[in-house]
Coordinates of C-alpha atoms in Angstrom, one line a residue:
X49 CA -35.6 14.3 94.5
X50 CA -39.2 13.1 94.0
X51 CA -41.2 12.8 97.1
X52 CA -45.7 12.4 97.2
X53 CA -47.8 12.6 100.0
X54 CA -50.9 13.2 101.3
X55 CA -50.5 17.7 102.5
X56 CA -53.8 18.6 104.6
X57 CA -55.7 15.7 102.2
X58 CA -54.1 16.8 99.2
X59 CA -52.1 15.0 97.1
X60 CA -48.8 16.5 96.7
X61 CA -45.7 15.3 94.5
X62 CA -42.6 18.1 94.8
X63 CA -39.1 17.6 93.5
X64 CA -36.7 18.3 96.9
X65 CA -33.8 18.5 98.2
X66 CA -33.1 15.5 100.5
X67 CA -32.6 17.9 103.4
X68 CA -34.6 20.4 103.0
X69 CA -36.7 20.4 106.0
X70 CA -40.3 20.6 105.7
X71 CA -40.6 23.6 108.2
X72 CA -38.5 25.4 105.2
X73 CA -40.4 24.1 102.7
X74 CA -44.0 24.7 104.2
X75 CA -42.7 28.3 104.6
X76 CA -41.2 29.3 102.0
X77 CA -41.9 26.8 99.1
X78 CA -46.4 26.8 100.1
X79 CA -46.8 30.1 102.2
X80 CA -47.8 27.7 105.3
X81 CA -46.7 29.9 108.3
X82 CA -48.6 28.2 110.8
X83 CA -46.6 26.7 110.9
X84 CA -43.7 28.4 113.6
X85 CA -39.8 28.1 113.8
X86 CA -38.5 28.9 117.1
X87 CA -35.6 26.5 118.1
X88 CA -35.1 25.1 115.0
X89 CA -33.8 22.1 116.8
X90 CA -37.0 20.3 117.7
X91 CA -36.5 21.6 121.3
X92 CA -40.3 23.4 122.1
X93 CA -42.4 22.3 120.2
X94 CA -43.8 25.6 117.6
X95 CA -43.1 23.4 114.7
X96 CA -45.4 20.7 115.2
X97 CA -47.1 19.1 112.4
X98 CA -49.3 16.2 112.9
X99 CA -47.4 12.7 110.7
X100 CA -50.0 9.7 109.6
X101 CA -48.6 6.3 108.3
X102 CA -49.5 2.1 108.3
X103 CA -49.0 2.7 112.0
X104 CA -50.9 5.9 112.7
X105 CA -50.6 9.8 114.3
X106 CA -47.5 10.7 115.2
X107 CA -46.9 14.4 116.1
X108 CA -43.3 16.0 114.6
X109 CA -41.8 18.5 114.4
X110 CA -41.2 19.7 111.2
X111 CA -38.0 21.5 111.8
X112 CA -35.6 18.5 112.2
X113 CA -37.8 16.1 109.6
X114 CA -36.7 15.8 105.6
X115 CA -38.9 15.8 103.5
X116 CA -37.7 12.1 101.2
X117 CA -39.5 11.1 105.3
X118 CA -42.5 12.0 104.4
X119 CA -42.6 10.1 101.4
X120 CA -46.2 8.2 100.9
X121 CA -47.6 9.4 104.4
X122 CA -50.3 12.3 105.6
X123 CA -49.2 15.3 106.8
X124 CA -51.5 18.0 108.1
X125 CA -50.6 21.2 109.8
X126 CA -52.2 23.9 111.5
X127 CA -54.2 25.0 108.8
X128 CA -55.5 21.5 108.0
X129 CA -56.5 20.4 110.9
X130 CA -59.2 22.8 111.4
X131 CA -62.4 21.2 108.2
X132 CA -62.3 21.6 104.5
X133 CA -65.4 24.5 105.8
X134 CA -63.5 26.8 108.4
X135 CA -65.5 24.5 111.1
X136 CA -63.3 24.0 114.0
X137 CA -60.9 20.8 115.3
X138 CA -62.7 20.0 118.5
X139 CA -59.0 20.5 120.3
X140 CA -59.0 24.3 118.3
X141 CA -62.6 25.0 120.3
X142 CA -61.9 24.1 123.0
X143 CA -58.4 26.3 122.7
X144 CA -61.0 29.0 122.4
X145 CA -63.5 28.3 124.8
X146 CA -60.8 27.5 127.9
X147 CA -58.6 30.8 126.9
X148 CA -55.1 28.4 126.0
X149 CA -54.0 31.5 123.7
X150 CA -52.3 34.5 124.3
X151 CA -49.5 35.8 121.9
X152 CA -50.9 31.8 120.0
X153 CA -46.8 31.5 118.3
X154 CA -46.4 28.3 120.8
X155 CA -50.7 27.6 119.6
X156 CA -50.5 25.7 116.0
X157 CA -47.5 23.7 117.7
X158 CA -50.4 22.5 120.9
X159 CA -52.6 22.6 118.4
X160 CA -50.8 19.6 116.4
X161 CA -49.6 17.6 119.4
X162 CA -53.2 17.9 120.7
X163 CA -54.8 15.8 117.7
X164 CA -52.7 14.0 116.6
X165 CA -53.0 12.5 120.6
X166 CA -57.2 13.2 120.1
X167 CA -56.8 11.4 116.4
X168 CA -54.8 8.7 118.8
X169 CA -57.7 8.0 121.1
X170 CA -54.9 9.6 123.6
X171 CA -55.2 11.3 127.5
X172 CA -52.0 11.2 128.8
X173 CA -51.7 14.7 128.2
X174 CA -49.0 15.7 130.1
X175 CA -46.1 13.1 128.4
X176 CA -48.3 14.2 124.9
X177 CA -47.5 18.0 125.6
X178 CA -44.6 18.2 127.6
X179 CA -42.4 18.6 124.5
X180 CA -44.5 21.5 123.8
X181 CA -43.0 24.6 125.6
X182 CA -46.0 28.3 126.8
X183 CA -44.0 30.9 128.3
X184 CA -47.4 33.7 128.2
X185 CA -50.3 31.2 129.1
X186 CA -49.5 28.5 131.4
X187 CA -50.5 24.9 130.9
X188 CA -53.8 25.0 133.5
X189 CA -56.0 26.4 130.6
X190 CA -53.9 23.6 127.3
X191 CA -54.3 21.1 129.4
X192 CA -58.2 22.0 130.7
X193 CA -58.2 22.3 126.4
X194 CA -56.9 18.7 126.2
X195 CA -59.1 17.2 128.3
X196 CA -62.0 19.5 127.4
X197 CA -61.3 17.6 123.9
X198 CA -61.5 14.3 124.8
X199 CA -64.0 12.8 124.4
X200 CA -65.5 14.5 121.3
X201 CA -65.7 12.6 118.3
X202 CA -62.6 13.1 115.6
X203 CA -64.0 14.8 112.9
X204 CA -64.2 12.9 109.6
X205 CA -61.6 15.7 107.4
X206 CA -58.9 14.2 109.8
X207 CA -59.0 10.5 108.7
X208 CA -56.8 10.6 105.6
X209 CA -56.2 7.8 103.0
X210 CA -52.1 6.8 102.6
X211 CA -51.3 8.1 99.1
X212 CA -50.6 5.6 96.6
X213 CA -47.0 6.3 96.2
X214 CA -44.1 5.0 94.3
X215 CA -40.6 4.9 96.1
X216 CA -38.7 7.6 95.1
X217 CA -36.3 8.6 97.7
X218 CA -33.3 5.9 98.4
X219 CA -34.8 4.8 100.7
X220 CA -34.7 0.0 101.1
X221 CA -37.4 -1.9 101.5
X222 CA -34.5 -5.3 102.8
X223 CA -31.8 -4.7 104.6
X224 CA -30.0 -7.6 102.2
X225 CA -30.1 -3.7 99.4
X226 CA -29.7 -1.4 102.6
X227 CA -26.2 -3.1 103.1
X228 CA -25.2 -3.6 100.1
X229 CA -25.5 0.1 99.2
X230 CA -24.3 1.2 102.1
X231 CA -21.5 -0.7 101.6
X232 CA -20.6 0.8 98.7
X233 CA -21.1 4.6 100.0
X234 CA -20.1 3.8 103.4
X235 CA -19.5 7.3 102.9
X236 CA -22.5 7.9 103.1
X237 CA -25.0 9.7 105.5
X238 CA -28.0 7.1 107.3
X239 CA -31.1 8.6 108.1
X240 CA -33.7 7.2 110.1
X241 CA -35.3 9.8 112.4
X242 CA -32.9 12.8 112.0
X243 CA -33.0 13.7 115.3
X244 CA -29.4 14.5 115.4
X245 CA -28.8 15.0 112.0
X246 CA -30.9 17.1 111.6
X247 CA -29.7 19.5 113.7
X248 CA -26.6 19.1 111.4
X249 CA -28.0 20.7 108.6
X250 CA -30.3 23.3 110.9
X251 CA -27.7 24.2 112.8
X252 CA -24.1 23.4 111.7
X253 CA -25.3 23.6 107.6
X254 CA -23.9 20.6 106.2
X255 CA -24.5 19.2 103.7
X256 CA -25.1 15.6 103.9
X257 CA -24.7 14.9 99.3
X258 CA -25.2 11.1 99.5
X259 CA -28.4 9.7 102.2
X260 CA -29.8 6.5 103.1
X261 CA -33.5 6.8 105.1
X262 CA -34.5 4.1 107.0
X263 CA -38.4 4.0 107.5
X264 CA -39.2 2.1 104.9
X265 CA -36.5 -1.7 105.5
X266 CA -38.7 -4.0 107.4
X267 CA -36.1 -5.3 109.4
X268 CA -34.7 -3.1 110.4
X269 CA -37.8 -2.3 111.9
X270 CA -38.6 -6.3 113.4
X271 CA -38.9 -6.8 117.1
X272 CA -38.6 -10.5 118.3
X273 CA -39.4 -11.1 121.7
X274 CA -38.4 -14.6 122.9
X275 CA -39.2 -16.3 126.5
X276 CA -35.5 -14.6 127.5
X277 CA -34.7 -12.0 124.8
X278 CA -36.7 -9.1 123.2
X279 CA -34.7 -8.7 119.9
X280 CA -35.4 -4.9 119.3
X281 CA -34.5 -3.3 114.9
X282 CA -32.2 -0.4 115.5
X283 CA -34.9 1.9 112.9
X284 CA -37.8 1.9 115.9
X285 CA -38.4 4.4 117.8
X286 CA -38.4 5.6 121.3
X287 CA -41.6 5.8 121.1
X288 CA -42.1 2.1 120.4
X289 CA -39.1 1.2 123.0
X290 CA -41.3 2.8 125.4
X291 CA -44.1 0.4 125.2
X292 CA -42.3 -2.5 124.6
X293 CA -40.2 -2.6 127.7
X294 CA -42.9 -0.6 129.7
X295 CA -44.3 -3.9 131.4
X296 CA -40.5 -5.9 131.2
X297 CA -38.1 -2.8 133.1
X298 CA -40.3 -0.2 134.1
X299 CA -37.9 1.9 135.7
X300 CA -36.2 1.6 132.4
X301 CA -38.8 2.5 131.0
X302 CA -39.5 5.6 132.8
X303 CA -36.8 6.4 132.0
X304 CA -37.3 6.6 128.8
X305 CA -40.2 8.5 129.4
X306 CA -38.3 11.6 130.0
X307 CA -36.3 11.0 126.8
X308 CA -36.5 14.1 124.6
X309 CA -40.7 15.7 123.6
X310 CA -43.1 13.1 122.3
X311 CA -42.6 14.2 118.9
X312 CA -38.6 13.7 119.1
X313 CA -39.3 9.8 120.2
X314 CA -41.6 9.7 117.5
X315 CA -39.0 9.8 115.8
X316 CA -36.1 9.3 117.2
X317 CA -34.3 5.3 117.0
X318 CA -32.5 3.0 119.5
X319 CA -30.2 2.4 116.7
X320 CA -29.2 5.8 115.9
X321 CA -29.7 6.6 119.8
X322 CA -27.0 3.7 120.2
X323 CA -25.0 4.4 116.4
X324 CA -24.0 7.7 117.3
X325 CA -22.1 7.5 119.9
X326 CA -22.4 10.4 122.5
X327 CA -21.9 10.3 125.6
X328 CA -24.8 12.0 127.7
X329 CA -26.9 9.3 125.6
X330 CA -29.9 7.9 127.3
X331 CA -29.7 4.2 126.3
X332 CA -26.5 3.1 126.2
X333 CA -25.8 3.3 129.9
X334 CA -29.3 0.7 130.6
X335 CA -28.4 -1.7 127.6
X336 CA -24.9 -1.9 129.0
X337 CA -26.1 -2.3 133.3
X338 CA -28.8 -5.2 131.1
X339 CA -25.7 -6.9 129.7
X340 CA -27.2 -6.7 125.9
X341 CA -25.9 -7.2 122.4
X342 CA -25.4 -5.5 119.5
X343 CA -25.2 -6.4 116.0
X344 CA -24.1 -4.9 113.6
X345 CA -23.5 -5.7 109.3
X346 CA -21.8 -5.1 106.6
X347 CA -22.9 -6.4 103.1
X348 CA -22.9 -9.9 103.9
X349 CA -20.8 -10.3 106.5
X350 CA -22.8 -9.9 110.3
X351 CA -21.4 -9.6 113.8
X352 CA -22.1 -9.7 116.9
X353 CA -20.8 -7.9 120.2
X354 CA -21.1 -7.7 123.8
X355 CA -23.4 -3.1 123.6
X356 CA -20.5 -2.3 126.5
X357 CA -17.5 -3.1 123.0
X358 CA -18.8 -1.4 120.9
X359 CA -17.8 2.7 122.3
X360 CA -14.1 3.0 122.0
X361 CA -13.6 6.3 123.0
X362 CA -15.1 9.7 122.2
X363 CA -16.6 10.1 119.1
X364 CA -15.1 6.6 118.1
X365 CA -16.4 3.6 117.9
X366 CA -16.6 -0.2 117.0
X367 CA -17.9 0.3 113.7
X368 CA -16.4 -0.3 110.3
X369 CA -16.7 1.6 107.6
X370 CA -20.3 1.4 106.0
X371 CA -20.7 -1.2 108.9
X372 CA -24.3 -0.4 109.9
X373 CA -25.9 -1.1 113.4
X374 CA -28.7 -4.3 112.7
X375 CA -30.5 -4.4 116.1
X376 CA -30.3 -4.8 119.7
X377 CA -30.8 -8.2 122.0
X378 CA -31.5 -7.4 125.9
X379 CA -33.0 -9.8 128.7
X380 CA -36.6 -9.9 129.0
X381 CA -35.5 -9.9 132.6
X382 CA -34.0 -7.9 134.7
X383 CA -35.9 -7.1 138.1
X384 CA -32.9 -5.6 140.2
X385 CA -32.1 -3.0 136.8
X386 CA -32.7 0.5 137.9
X387 CA -31.9 3.7 135.6
X388 CA -31.4 7.6 136.9
X389 CA -31.3 9.9 134.7
X390 CA -30.3 14.0 136.5
X391 CA -30.6 16.8 134.8
X392 CA -31.9 20.5 135.2
X393 CA -35.5 20.2 133.8
X394 CA -36.9 16.7 134.5
X395 CA -39.1 16.5 131.1
X396 CA -36.8 16.7 127.5
X397 CA -33.6 17.6 128.7
X398 CA -29.9 16.6 128.0
X399 CA -29.0 14.6 130.7
X400 CA -26.2 15.0 133.8
X401 CA -25.0 12.1 133.8
X402 CA -27.7 9.2 133.8
X403 CA -26.9 5.7 135.5
X404 CA -27.9 2.3 135.5
X405 CA -27.6 -0.2 137.9
X406 CA -28.6 -4.3 137.8
X407 CA -27.0 -6.2 140.7
X408 CA -28.0 -9.7 141.9
X409 CA -28.1 -10.7 145.0
X410 CA -28.0 -14.7 146.3
X411 CA -28.5 -15.1 150.6
X412 CA -27.4 -11.7 150.7
X413 CA -24.3 -11.8 148.8
X414 CA -23.9 -10.1 145.7
X415 CA -22.6 -12.3 143.3
X416 CA -23.0 -9.8 139.7
X417 CA -22.9 -6.4 139.2
X418 CA -23.2 -4.1 135.9
X419 CA -23.1 -0.4 137.1
X420 CA -23.1 2.0 133.8
X421 CA -22.8 5.7 133.3
X422 CA -23.4 8.0 130.1
X423 CA -21.7 11.2 131.2
X424 CA -19.3 11.0 133.5
X425 CA -16.7 10.1 130.9
X426 CA -16.2 10.4 127.1
X427 CA -18.0 6.9 126.5
X428 CA -20.8 5.4 128.6
X429 CA -19.0 2.4 130.0
X430 CA -18.7 -0.3 132.8
X431 CA -18.4 1.2 136.6
X432 CA -15.7 -1.8 137.3
X433 CA -13.6 -0.2 140.1
X434 CA -17.4 -0.4 142.6
X435 CA -18.6 -3.4 141.1
X436 CA -15.7 -5.0 142.2
X437 CA -15.7 -3.7 145.3
X438 CA -19.6 -5.5 145.9
X439 CA -19.2 -9.0 144.4
X440 CA -19.0 -11.3 147.1
X441 CA -19.6 -8.7 149.9
X442 CA -23.0 -9.0 152.1
X443 CA -25.7 -6.1 150.3
X444 CA -25.2 -3.4 153.1
X445 CA -25.2 0.5 153.4
X446 CA -21.3 -0.1 154.5
X447 CA -20.1 -2.6 150.6
X448 CA -22.2 0.7 148.9
X449 CA -20.3 3.2 151.1
X450 CA -17.2 1.4 150.1
X451 CA -17.5 0.9 146.8
X452 CA -19.1 4.1 146.5
X453 CA -15.9 5.4 146.8
X454 CA -14.0 3.9 144.3
X455 CA -16.0 6.1 140.9
X456 CA -13.2 8.5 141.7
X457 CA -11.6 5.1 139.9
X458 CA -13.7 4.7 137.7
X459 CA -14.8 7.8 136.2
X460 CA -12.6 11.3 135.2
X461 CA -15.4 13.8 134.2
X462 CA -15.8 17.1 132.7
X463 CA -17.3 20.2 133.7
X464 CA -19.4 22.3 131.0
X465 CA -22.5 24.0 130.9
X466 CA -25.0 20.8 132.8
X467 CA -22.7 20.3 135.9
X468 CA -19.4 20.7 137.1
X469 CA -17.4 17.3 137.5
X470 CA -17.1 17.6 141.0
X471 CA -21.5 17.8 140.7
X472 CA -21.2 14.3 138.4
X473 CA -19.1 12.5 140.6
X474 CA -20.9 13.1 144.1
X475 CA -24.2 12.8 142.4
X476 CA -22.5 9.0 140.8
X477 CA -22.0 8.7 144.1
X478 CA -25.0 9.2 145.4
X479 CA -26.8 7.3 143.0
X480 CA -25.4 4.1 144.2
X481 CA -26.9 5.2 147.5
X482 CA -30.3 5.9 146.2
X483 CA -29.5 2.1 144.1
X484 CA -29.2 0.9 147.9
X485 CA -32.2 2.6 149.6
X486 CA -34.0 1.4 146.2
X487 CA -34.0 -2.1 146.5
X488 CA -34.4 -1.9 150.1
X489 CA -38.1 -0.9 149.0
X490 CA -37.6 3.1 150.2
X491 CA -39.3 5.3 148.1
X492 CA -37.0 7.1 146.4
X493 CA -38.4 8.8 142.7
X494 CA -38.8 12.3 142.7
X495 CA -42.7 11.6 141.8
X496 CA -43.2 10.5 145.4
X497 CA -41.4 11.3 147.9
X498 CA -42.4 14.6 149.0
X499 CA -41.8 17.0 151.5

C-alpha cells in the first residue's frame, strides 16, 4: 500500500503494510529515533508527533497510528520541530530555559504536544499535557516552559502546506462507497482513530488482512445541529465532540475532558467508542441517559434504534455483518443531565464505573428518569429498577435512599484490578446521592470541594 505525506517538511512516498505503525516506521525504516516507545498503547505520550491536515494541527500517538492514516497529511517529529538551520522552536528553547528535562526520555513527546498546541494558539496547558507522563522532572518546570513559549510567534518552518496526493489506501470519501464495500467485505476491520484497533496490533500482535480507513468519509465526519437535536457522524473525533457539546451538556463535556488524553481524543471517534461495545466505554452511559438514537447502515439499507438497545450482552451488539454505525443523534437540551466518572487517576484513566443521570421533575415530582452506568455489568445499560423506584415520587433524600437500594437488582458488578464488586455497587449508590446534592445546588465536584 502506497502512502504520500510530508515528513518534517519533505514529501515522502512509502510502500507500507496497512497496519504498520508510524512509530515503527520512523524508528526502523527512517532512523528517526527521537520519537520514543514507552507503553506502546497510547498511554504515556513518549511517542507523540504533530500531525496536520485541513482541520489544523493535532498531537497524536505514533505508536497506535497506522501509516495509511497519514496519507495526504503532514507529520512533524521532534527532529523536525527545530528549524532547518538548527534553530530551536520556542517550546524547545523554553524547556531549556526552565529546566524542563532530566533524563530526556519523555521530552520529545512533551515537545511535540507543546508544539502542536503552540501552532494552534492553545494555552490550556493542563489538558494539552495530560497525556504526557514525566517521572523525573515533574510538571512544574514543563508548565512554566509552555506558558513562557505561548506568546512567541510560530516559526515559519512549522507552517506546512499539505502535499498534493491521489488516494491510495482504501479510504473511501463517500458513505455509499464505504457501505457497498463493507457489505461485500463483512470480515474487514473498519479503522477510524485506531485507539482501540491499534492495540490489537501492538499488544495482541494480530494480523488485519482486510481494512478500511474511515477518516476521509465526508458523511461520517458531518455534524448537524438543529433547534432540538445534535447529529454527530461516527468519525467525529472526541476532541471535536468535546467542543461541540460544551455549551449544551457541560457535565457530559467535563467527563469527555477526562476521556483518555489530548492525543487519544484527537484520534478516537464517537462511533468507534460505541461500535466496539466495551462495557467501560464512557460515551454510552451519557448517550443512554440522553435517550440518544443510533444510526446504522448495511449496503443501501439504513435503520435507527435507541442506543440502549444496541448493547445485547458482553461482546455482542445488535449490528449485522457488514453493517456500520454512521451517526448518533442526541437532544440538544437536557439541563438535568449529569455524568460522573470514577477512576483511580483523575485524568486519562479507564473508568471503574461511569454513571449518567437525567431526571425530569414537575412540581417537585419525578416525571421521568433515565439513569445508565458503564462498568457495572457486561454492557452499559439503564438502572430500570432505580428509575421505577423514583417515578411518581417527590424528589427528596428519602426517595433517593429508597431508590439507591435497587441498584443491586439492576447490576451484578464484577471484581477486577480497577475495583471490587462491592465498591462499584456502593459507588453507584453514592453517585445517585451525589446527583441529588448536585441538583439541590450543592458543590459536588472534586475540583470545587476542599477540606
